[in-house]
Coordinates of C-alpha atoms in Angstrom, one line a residue:
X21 CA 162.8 -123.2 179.5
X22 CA 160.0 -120.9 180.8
X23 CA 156.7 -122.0 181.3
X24 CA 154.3 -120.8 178.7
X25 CA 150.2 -119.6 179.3
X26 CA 148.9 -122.9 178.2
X27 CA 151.1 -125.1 180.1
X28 CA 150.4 -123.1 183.6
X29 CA 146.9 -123.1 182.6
X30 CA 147.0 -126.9 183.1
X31 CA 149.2 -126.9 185.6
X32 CA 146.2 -124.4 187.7
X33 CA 143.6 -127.6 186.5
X34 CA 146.0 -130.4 187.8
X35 CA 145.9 -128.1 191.0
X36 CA 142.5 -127.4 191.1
X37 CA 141.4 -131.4 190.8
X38 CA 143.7 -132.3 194.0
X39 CA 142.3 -129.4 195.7
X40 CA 138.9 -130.9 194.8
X41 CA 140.1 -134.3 195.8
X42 CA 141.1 -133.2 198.7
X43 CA 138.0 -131.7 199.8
X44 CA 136.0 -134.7 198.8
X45 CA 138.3 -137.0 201.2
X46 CA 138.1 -135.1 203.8
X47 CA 134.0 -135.1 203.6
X48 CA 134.0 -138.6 203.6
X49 CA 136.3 -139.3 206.5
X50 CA 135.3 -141.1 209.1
X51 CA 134.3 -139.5 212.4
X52 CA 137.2 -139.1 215.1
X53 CA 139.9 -140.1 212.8
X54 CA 142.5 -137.8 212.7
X55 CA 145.0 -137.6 210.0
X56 CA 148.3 -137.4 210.1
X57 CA 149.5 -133.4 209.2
X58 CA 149.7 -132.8 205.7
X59 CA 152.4 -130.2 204.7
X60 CA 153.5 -128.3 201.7
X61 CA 156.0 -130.6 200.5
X62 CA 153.3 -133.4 200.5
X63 CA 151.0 -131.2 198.0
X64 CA 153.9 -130.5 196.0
X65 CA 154.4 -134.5 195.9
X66 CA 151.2 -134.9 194.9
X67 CA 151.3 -132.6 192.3
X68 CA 154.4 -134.3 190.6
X69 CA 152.7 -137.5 191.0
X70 CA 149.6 -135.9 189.2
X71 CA 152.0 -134.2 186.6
X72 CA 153.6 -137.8 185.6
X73 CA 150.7 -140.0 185.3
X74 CA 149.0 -137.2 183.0
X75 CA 152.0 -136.5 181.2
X76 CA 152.1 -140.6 180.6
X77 CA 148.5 -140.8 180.0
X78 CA 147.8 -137.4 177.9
X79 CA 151.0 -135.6 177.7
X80 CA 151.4 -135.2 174.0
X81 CA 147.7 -134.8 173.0
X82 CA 147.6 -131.8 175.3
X83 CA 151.0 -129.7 174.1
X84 CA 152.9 -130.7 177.3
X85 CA 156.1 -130.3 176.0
X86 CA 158.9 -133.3 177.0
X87 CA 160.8 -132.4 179.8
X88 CA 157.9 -130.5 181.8
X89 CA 158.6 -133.3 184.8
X90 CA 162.1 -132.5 184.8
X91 CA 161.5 -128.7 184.9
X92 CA 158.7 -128.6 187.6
X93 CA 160.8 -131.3 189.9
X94 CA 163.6 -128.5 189.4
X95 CA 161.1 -125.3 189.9
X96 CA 159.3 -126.7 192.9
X97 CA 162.9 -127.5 194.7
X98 CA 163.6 -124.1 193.8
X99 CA 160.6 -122.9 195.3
X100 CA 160.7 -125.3 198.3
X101 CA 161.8 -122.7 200.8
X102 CA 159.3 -119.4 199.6
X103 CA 156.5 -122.5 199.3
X104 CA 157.0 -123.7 203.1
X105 CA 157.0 -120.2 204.7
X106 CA 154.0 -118.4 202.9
X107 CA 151.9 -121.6 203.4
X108 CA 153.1 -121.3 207.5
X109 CA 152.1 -117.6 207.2
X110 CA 148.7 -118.0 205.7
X111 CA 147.9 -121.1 208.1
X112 CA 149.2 -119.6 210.8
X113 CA 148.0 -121.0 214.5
X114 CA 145.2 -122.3 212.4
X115 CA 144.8 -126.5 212.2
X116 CA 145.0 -126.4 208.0
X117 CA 143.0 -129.3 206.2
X118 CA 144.4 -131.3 203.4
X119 CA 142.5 -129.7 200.6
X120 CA 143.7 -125.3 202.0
X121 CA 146.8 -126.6 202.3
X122 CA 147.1 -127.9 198.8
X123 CA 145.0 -124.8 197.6
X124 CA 147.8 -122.6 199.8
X125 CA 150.8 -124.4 198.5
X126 CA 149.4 -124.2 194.8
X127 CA 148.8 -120.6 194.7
X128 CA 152.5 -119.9 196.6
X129 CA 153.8 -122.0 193.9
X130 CA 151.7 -120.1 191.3
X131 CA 153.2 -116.7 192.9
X132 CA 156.4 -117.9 192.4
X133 CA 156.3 -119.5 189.1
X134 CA 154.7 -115.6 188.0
X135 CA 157.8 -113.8 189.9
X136 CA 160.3 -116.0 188.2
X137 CA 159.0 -114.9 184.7
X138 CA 158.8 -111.5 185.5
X139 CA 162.6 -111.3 186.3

């Protein structure tokens, strides 16, 4: 099942609002604490997370068809390994927050998503 304009369209806002998230935590963290290193594979978590509570909450009302959880568990494996490197490539040497490293991951997962349909 491909992923049609609509459906990536609010996949990019589901992105965008842990990006946003992100950004907001990390304004209001307390001073010295350090977090613990937040990786590619914990944005993508997130974002299946996200995807099931909205799909339970608003799925239907939106035109997210049944099955999108199941396809984007299956897409983002897929993707795993072309997710991990270009977000180690754009972050290289440099400390990445939370909130780039979900924007990074998104936008690799974006790429890849586009690529896929092309073929």
């Amino acid at each position: 099942m491909r992923l049609t304009g609509h459906v990536i369209g609010m996949l990019k806002e589901y992105m965008w609002d842990l990006v946003e998230q992100a950004k907001q935590e990390e304004q209001h963290n307390s001073f010295g604490y350090k977090p613990a290193a937040y990786r590619s594979d914990h944005a993508i978590s997130d974002l299946l997370a996200i995807l099931d509570d909205r799909l339970e909450s608003e799925g239907s009302q939106v035109g997210l068809p049944e099955g999108l959880l199941h396809q984007m568990w299956v897409l983002c494996d897929e993707a795993q390994g072309h997710v991990k490197e270009t977000v180690w490539l754009e972050s290289n040497l440099e400390i990445a927050s939370k909130s780039k490293t979900r924007e990074l991951t998104y936008k690799a997962l974006l790429d890849y998503i586009q690529h896929r349909a092309e073929e």
